[in-house]
PDB file of N, CA and C in Angstrom:
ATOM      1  N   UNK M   1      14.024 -22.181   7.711  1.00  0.00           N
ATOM      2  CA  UNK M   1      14.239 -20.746   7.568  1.00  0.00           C
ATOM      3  C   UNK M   1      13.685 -20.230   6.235  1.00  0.00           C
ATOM      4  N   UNK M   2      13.898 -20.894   5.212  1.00  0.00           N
ATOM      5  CA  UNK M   2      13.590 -20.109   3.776  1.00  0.00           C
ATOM      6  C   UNK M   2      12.008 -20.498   3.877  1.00  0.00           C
ATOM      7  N   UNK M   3      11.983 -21.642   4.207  1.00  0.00           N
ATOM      8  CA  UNK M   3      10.042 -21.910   4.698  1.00  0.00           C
ATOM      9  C   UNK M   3       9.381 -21.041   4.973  1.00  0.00           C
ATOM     10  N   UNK M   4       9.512 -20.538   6.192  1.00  0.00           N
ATOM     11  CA  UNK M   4       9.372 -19.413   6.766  1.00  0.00           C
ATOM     12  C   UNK M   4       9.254 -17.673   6.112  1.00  0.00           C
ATOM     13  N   UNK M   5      10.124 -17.208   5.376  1.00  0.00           N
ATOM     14  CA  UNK M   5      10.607 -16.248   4.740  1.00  0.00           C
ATOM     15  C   UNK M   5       9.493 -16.744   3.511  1.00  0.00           C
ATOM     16  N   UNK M   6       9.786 -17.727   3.081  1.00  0.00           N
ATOM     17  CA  UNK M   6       8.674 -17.829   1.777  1.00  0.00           C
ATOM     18  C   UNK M   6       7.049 -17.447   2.173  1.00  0.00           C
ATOM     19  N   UNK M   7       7.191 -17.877   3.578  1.00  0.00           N
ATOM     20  CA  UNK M   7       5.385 -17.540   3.875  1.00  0.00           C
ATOM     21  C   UNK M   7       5.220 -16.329   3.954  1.00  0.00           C
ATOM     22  N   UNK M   8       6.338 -15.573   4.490  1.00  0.00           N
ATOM     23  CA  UNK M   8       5.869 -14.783   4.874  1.00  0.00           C
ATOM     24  C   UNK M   8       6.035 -13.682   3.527  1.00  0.00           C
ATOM     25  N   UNK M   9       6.411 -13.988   2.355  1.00  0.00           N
ATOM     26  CA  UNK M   9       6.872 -13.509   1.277  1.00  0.00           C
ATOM     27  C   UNK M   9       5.085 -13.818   0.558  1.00  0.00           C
ATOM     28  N   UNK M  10       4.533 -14.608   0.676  1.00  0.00           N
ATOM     29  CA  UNK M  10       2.702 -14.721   0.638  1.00  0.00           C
ATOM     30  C   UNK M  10       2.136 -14.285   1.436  1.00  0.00           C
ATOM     31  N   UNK M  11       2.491 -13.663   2.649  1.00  0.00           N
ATOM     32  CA  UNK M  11       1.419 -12.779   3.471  1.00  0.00           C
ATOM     33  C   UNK M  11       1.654 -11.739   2.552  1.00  0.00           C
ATOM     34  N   UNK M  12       2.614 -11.282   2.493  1.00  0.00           N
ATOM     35  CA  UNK M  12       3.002  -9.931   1.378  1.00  0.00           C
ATOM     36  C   UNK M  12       2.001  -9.891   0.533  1.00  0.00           C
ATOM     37  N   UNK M  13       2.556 -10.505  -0.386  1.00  0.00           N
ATOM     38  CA  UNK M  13       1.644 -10.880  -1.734  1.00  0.00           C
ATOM     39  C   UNK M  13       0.055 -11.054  -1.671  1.00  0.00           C
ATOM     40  N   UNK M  14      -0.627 -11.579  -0.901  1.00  0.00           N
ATOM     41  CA  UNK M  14      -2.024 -11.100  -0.064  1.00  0.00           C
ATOM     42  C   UNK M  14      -2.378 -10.279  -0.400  1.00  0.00           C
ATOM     43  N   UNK M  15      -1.212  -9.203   0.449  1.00  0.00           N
ATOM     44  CA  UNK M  15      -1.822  -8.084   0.432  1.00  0.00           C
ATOM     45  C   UNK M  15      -1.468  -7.087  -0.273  1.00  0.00           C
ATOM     46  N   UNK M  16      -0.803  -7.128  -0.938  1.00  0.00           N
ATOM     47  CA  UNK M  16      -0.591  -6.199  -2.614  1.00  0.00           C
ATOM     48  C   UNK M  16      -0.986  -6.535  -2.861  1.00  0.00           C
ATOM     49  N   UNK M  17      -2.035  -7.531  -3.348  1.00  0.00           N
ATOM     50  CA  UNK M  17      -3.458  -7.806  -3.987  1.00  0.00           C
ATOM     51  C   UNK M  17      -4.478  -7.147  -3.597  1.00  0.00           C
ATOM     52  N   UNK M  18      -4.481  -7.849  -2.258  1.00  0.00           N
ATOM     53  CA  UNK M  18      -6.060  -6.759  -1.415  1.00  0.00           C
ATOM     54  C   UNK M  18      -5.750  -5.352  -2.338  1.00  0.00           C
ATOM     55  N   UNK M  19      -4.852  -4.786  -1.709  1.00  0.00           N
ATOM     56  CA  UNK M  19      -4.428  -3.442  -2.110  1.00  0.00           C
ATOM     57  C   UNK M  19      -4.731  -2.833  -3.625  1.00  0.00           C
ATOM     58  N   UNK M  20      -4.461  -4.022  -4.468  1.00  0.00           N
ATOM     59  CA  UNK M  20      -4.474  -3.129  -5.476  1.00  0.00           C
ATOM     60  C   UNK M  20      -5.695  -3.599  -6.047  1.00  0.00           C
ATOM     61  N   UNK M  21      -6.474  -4.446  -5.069  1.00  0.00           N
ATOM     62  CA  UNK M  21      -8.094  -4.425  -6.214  1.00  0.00           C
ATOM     63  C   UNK M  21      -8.629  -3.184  -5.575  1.00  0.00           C
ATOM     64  N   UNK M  22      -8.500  -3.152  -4.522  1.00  0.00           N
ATOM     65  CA  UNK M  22      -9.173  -1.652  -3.549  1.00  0.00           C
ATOM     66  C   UNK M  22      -8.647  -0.305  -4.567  1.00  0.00           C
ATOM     67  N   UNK M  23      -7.337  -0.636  -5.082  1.00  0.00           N
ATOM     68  CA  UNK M  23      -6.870   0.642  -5.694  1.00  0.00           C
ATOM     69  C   UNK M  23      -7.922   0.378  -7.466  1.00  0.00           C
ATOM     70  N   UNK M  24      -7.989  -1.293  -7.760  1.00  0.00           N
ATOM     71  CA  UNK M  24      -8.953  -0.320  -9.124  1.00  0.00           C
ATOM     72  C   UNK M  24     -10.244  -0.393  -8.838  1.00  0.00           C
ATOM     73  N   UNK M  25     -10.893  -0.240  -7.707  1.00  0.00           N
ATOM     74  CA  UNK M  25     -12.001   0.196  -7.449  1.00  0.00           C
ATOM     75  C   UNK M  25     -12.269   1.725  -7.240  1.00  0.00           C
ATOM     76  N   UNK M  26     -11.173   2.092  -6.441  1.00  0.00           N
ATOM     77  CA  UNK M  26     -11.377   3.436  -6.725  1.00  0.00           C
ATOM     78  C   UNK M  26     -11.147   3.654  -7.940  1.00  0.00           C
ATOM     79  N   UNK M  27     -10.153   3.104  -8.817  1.00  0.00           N
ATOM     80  CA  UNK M  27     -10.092   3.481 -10.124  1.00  0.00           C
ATOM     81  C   UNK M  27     -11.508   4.135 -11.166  1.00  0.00           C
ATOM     82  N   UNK M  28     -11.993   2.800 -10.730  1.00  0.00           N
ATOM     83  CA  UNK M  28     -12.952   2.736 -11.689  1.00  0.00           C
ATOM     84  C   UNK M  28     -14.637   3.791 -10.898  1.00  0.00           C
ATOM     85  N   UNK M  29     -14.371   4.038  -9.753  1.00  0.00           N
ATOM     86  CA  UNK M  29     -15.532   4.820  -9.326  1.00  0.00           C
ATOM     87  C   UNK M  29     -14.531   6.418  -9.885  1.00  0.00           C
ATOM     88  N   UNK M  30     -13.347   7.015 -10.167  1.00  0.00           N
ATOM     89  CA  UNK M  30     -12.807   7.932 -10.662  1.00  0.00           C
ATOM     90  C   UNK M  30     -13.447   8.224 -12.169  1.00  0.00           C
ATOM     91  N   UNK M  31     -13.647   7.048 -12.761  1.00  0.00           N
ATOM     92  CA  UNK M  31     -13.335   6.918 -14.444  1.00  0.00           C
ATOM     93  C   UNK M  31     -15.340   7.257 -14.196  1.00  0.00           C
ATOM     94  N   UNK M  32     -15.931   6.718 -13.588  1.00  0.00           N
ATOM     95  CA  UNK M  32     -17.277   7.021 -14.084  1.00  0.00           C
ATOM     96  C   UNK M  32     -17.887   8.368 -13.471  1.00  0.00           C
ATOM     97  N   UNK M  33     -16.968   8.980 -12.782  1.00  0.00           N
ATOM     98  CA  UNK M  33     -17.430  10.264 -12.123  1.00  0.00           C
ATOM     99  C   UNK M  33     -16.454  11.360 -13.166  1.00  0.00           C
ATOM    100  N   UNK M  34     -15.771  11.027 -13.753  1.00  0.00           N
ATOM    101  CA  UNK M  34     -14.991  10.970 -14.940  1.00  0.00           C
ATOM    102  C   UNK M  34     -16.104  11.245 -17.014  1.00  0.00           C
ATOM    103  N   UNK M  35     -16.408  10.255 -16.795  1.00  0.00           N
ATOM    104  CA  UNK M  35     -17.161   9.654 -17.425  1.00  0.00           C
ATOM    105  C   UNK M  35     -18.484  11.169 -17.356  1.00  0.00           C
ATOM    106  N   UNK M  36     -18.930  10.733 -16.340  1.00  0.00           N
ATOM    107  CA  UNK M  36     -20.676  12.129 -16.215  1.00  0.00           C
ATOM    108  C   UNK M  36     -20.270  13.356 -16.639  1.00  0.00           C
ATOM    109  N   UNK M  37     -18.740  13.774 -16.206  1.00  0.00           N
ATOM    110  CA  UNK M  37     -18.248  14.939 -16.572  1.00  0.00           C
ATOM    111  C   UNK M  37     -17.588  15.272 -17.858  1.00  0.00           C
ATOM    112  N   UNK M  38     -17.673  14.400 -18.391  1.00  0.00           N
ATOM    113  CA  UNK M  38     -16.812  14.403 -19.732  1.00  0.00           C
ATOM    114  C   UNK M  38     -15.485  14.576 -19.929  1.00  0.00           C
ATOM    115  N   UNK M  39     -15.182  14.070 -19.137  1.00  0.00           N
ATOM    116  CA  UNK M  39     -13.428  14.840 -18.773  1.00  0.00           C
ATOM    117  C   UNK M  39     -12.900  13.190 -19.239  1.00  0.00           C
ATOM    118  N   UNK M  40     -11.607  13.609 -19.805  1.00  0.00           N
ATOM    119  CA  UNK M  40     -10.673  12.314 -19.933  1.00  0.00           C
ATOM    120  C   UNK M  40     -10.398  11.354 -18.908  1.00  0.00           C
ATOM    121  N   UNK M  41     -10.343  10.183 -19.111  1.00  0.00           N
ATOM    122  CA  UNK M  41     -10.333   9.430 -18.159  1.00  0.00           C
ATOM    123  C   UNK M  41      -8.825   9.440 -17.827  1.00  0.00           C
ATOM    124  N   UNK M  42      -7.947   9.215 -18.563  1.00  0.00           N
ATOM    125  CA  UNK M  42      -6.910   9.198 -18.099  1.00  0.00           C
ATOM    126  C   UNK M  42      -5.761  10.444 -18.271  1.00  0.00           C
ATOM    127  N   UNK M  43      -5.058  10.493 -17.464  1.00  0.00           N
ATOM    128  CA  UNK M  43      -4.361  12.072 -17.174  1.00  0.00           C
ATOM    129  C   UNK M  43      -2.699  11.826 -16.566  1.00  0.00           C
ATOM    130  N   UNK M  44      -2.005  11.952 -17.609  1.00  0.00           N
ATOM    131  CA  UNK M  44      -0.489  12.184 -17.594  1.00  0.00           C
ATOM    132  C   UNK M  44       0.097  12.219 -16.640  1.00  0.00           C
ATOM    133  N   UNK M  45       0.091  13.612 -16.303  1.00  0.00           N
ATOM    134  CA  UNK M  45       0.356  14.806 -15.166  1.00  0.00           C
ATOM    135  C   UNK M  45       0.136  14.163 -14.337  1.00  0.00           C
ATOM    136  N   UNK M  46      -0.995  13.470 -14.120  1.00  0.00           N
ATOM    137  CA  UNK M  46      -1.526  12.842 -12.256  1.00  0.00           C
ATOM    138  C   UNK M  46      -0.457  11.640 -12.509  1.00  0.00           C
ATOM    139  N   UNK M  47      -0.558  10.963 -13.613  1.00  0.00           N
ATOM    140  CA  UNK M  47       0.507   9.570 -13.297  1.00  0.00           C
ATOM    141  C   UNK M  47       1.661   9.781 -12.635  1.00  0.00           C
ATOM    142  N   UNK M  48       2.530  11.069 -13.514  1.00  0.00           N
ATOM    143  CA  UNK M  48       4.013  11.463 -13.188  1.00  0.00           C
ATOM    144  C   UNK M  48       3.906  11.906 -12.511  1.00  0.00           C
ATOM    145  N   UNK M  49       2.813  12.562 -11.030  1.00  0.00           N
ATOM    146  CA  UNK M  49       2.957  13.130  -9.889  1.00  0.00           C
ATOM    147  C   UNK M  49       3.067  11.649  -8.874  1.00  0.00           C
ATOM    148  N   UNK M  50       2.365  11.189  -8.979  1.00  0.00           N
ATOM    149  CA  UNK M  50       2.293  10.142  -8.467  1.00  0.00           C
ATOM    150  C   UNK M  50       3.396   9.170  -8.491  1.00  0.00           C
ATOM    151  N   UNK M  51       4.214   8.613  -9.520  1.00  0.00           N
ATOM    152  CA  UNK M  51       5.651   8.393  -9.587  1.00  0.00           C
ATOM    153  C   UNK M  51       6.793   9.210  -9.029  1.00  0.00           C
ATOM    154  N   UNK M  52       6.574  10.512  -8.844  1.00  0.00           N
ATOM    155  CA  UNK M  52       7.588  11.650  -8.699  1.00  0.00           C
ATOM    156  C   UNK M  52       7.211  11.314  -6.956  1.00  0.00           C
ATOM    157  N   UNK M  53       5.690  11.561  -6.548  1.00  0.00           N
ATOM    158  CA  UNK M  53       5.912  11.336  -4.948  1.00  0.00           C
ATOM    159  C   UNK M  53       6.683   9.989  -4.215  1.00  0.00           C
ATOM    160  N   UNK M  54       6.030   8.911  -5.076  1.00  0.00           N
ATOM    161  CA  UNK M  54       6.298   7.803  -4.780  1.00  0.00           C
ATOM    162  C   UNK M  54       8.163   7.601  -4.664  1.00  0.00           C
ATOM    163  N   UNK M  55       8.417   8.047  -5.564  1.00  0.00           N
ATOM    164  CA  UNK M  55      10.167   7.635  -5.996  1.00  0.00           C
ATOM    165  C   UNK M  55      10.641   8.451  -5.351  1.00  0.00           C
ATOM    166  N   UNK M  56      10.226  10.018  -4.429  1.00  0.00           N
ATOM    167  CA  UNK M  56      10.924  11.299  -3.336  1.00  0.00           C
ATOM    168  C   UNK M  56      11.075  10.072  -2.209  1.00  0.00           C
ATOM    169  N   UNK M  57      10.488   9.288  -1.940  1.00  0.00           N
ATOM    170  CA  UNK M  57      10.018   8.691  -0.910  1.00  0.00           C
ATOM    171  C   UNK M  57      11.730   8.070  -0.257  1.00  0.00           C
ATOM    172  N   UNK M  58      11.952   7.163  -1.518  1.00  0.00           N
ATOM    173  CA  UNK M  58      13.301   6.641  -1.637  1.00  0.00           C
ATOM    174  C   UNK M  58      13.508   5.459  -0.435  1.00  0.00           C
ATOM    175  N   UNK M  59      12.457   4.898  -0.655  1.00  0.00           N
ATOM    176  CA  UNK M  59      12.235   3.634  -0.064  1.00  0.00           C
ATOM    177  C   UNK M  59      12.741   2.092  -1.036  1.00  0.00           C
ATOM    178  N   UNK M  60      12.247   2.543  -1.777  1.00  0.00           N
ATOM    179  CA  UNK M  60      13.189   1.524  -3.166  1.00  0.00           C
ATOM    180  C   UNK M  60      13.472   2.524  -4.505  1.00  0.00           C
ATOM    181  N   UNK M  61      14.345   1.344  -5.145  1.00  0.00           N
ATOM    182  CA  UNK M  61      14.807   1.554  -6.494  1.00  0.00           C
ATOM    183  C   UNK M  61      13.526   2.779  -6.998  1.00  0.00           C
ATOM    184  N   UNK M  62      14.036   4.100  -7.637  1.00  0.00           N
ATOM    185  CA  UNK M  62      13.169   4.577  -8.207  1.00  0.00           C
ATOM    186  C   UNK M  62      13.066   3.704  -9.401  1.00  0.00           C
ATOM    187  N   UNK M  63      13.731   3.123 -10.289  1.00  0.00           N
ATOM    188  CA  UNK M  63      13.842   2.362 -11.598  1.00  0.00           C
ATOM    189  C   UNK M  63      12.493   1.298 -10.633  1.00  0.00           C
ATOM    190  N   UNK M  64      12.565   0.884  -9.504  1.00  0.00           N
ATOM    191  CA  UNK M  64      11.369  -0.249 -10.146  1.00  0.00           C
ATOM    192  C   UNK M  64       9.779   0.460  -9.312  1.00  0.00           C
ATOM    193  N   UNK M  65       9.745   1.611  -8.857  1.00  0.00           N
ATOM    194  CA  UNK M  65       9.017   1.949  -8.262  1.00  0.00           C
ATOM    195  C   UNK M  65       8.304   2.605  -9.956  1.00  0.00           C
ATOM    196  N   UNK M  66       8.847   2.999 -11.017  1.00  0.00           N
ATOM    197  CA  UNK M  66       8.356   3.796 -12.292  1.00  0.00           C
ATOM    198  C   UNK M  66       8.407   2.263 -13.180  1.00  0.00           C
ATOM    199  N   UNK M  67       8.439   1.219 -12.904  1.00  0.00           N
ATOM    200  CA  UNK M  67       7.780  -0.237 -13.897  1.00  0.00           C
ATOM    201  C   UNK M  67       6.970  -0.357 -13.385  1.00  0.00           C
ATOM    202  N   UNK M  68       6.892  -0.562 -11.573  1.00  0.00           N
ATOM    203  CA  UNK M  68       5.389  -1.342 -11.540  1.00  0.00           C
ATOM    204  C   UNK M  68       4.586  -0.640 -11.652  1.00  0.00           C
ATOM    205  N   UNK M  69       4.592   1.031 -11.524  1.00  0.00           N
ATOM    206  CA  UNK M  69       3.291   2.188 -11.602  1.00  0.00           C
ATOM    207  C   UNK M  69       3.378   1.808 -12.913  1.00  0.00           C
ATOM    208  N   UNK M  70       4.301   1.983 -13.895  1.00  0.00           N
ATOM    209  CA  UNK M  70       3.968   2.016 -15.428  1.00  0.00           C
ATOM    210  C   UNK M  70       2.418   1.008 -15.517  1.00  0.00           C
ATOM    211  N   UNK M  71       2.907  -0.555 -15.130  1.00  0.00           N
ATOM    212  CA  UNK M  71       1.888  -1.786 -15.460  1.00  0.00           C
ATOM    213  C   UNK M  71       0.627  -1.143 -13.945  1.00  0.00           C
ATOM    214  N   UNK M  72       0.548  -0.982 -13.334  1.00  0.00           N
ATOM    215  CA  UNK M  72      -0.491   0.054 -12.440  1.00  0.00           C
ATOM    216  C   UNK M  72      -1.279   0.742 -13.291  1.00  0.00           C
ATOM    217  N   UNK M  73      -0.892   1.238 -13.980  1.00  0.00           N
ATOM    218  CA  UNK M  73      -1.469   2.494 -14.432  1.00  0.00           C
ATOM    219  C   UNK M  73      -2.267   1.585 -16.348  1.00  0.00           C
ATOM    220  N   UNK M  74      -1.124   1.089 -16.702  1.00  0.00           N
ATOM    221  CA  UNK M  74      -1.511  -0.050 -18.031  1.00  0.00           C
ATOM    222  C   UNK M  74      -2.485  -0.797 -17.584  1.00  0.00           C
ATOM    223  N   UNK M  75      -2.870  -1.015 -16.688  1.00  0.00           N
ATOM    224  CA  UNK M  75      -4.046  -2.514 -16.353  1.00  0.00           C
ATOM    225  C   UNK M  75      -5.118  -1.514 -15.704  1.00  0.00           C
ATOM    226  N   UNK M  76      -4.893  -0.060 -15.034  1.00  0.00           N
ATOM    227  CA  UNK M  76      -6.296   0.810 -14.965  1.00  0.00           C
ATOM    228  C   UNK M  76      -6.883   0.977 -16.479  1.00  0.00           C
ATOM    229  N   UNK M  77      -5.919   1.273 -17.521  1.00  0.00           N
ATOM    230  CA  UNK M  77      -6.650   1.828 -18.357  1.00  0.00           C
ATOM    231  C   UNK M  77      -7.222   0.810 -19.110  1.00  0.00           C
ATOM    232  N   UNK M  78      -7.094  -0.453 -19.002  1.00  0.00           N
ATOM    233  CA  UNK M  78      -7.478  -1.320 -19.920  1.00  0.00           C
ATOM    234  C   UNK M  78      -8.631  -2.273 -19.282  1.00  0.00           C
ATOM    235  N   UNK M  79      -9.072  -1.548 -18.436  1.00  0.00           N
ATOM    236  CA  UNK M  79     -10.444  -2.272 -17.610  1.00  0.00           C
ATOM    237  C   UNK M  79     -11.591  -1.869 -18.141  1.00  0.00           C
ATOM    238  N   UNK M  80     -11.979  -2.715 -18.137  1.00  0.00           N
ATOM    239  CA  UNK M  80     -13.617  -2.461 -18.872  1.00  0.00           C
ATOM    240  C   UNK M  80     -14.438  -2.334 -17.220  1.00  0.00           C
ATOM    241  N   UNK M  81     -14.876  -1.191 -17.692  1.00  0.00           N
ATOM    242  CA  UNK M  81     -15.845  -0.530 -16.399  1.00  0.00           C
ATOM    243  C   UNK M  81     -17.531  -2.110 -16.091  1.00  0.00           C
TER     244      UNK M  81
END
């Protein structure tokens, strides 16, 4: 049983990976269309909208839905394009 539950606790994990390299790819096609325009790459307001939708949702803990965006958002900005 926990065998089981553990695998399937790595299909998960898979794919919040897939997921979030797809998410800093768009990242990073944002930051260089970003970039041509001269506009700041990174923007407050969009983070805390994005936490505020995410946590209305109330699917989990808002407390851990605003850590993992925090490190989400810490590991976009610290990518070297």
């Amino acid at each position: 049983m926990i065998k089981k539950l553990r695998s399937d606790i790595d299909k998960i994990d898979d794919k919040i990976i897939e997921l979030l390299k797809k998410r800093l790819e768009i990242v990073d096609k944002i930051f260089l269309q970003k970039d041509k325009m001269n506009l700041n790459r990174f923007d407050k307001k969009r983070e805390d909208e994005i936490i505020k939708r995410l946590e209305e949702k109330n699917l989990i803990s808002k407390k851990i839905v605003k850590k993992y965006y925090k490190v989400v958002f810490e590991n976009s900005k610290n990518r070297p394009l």
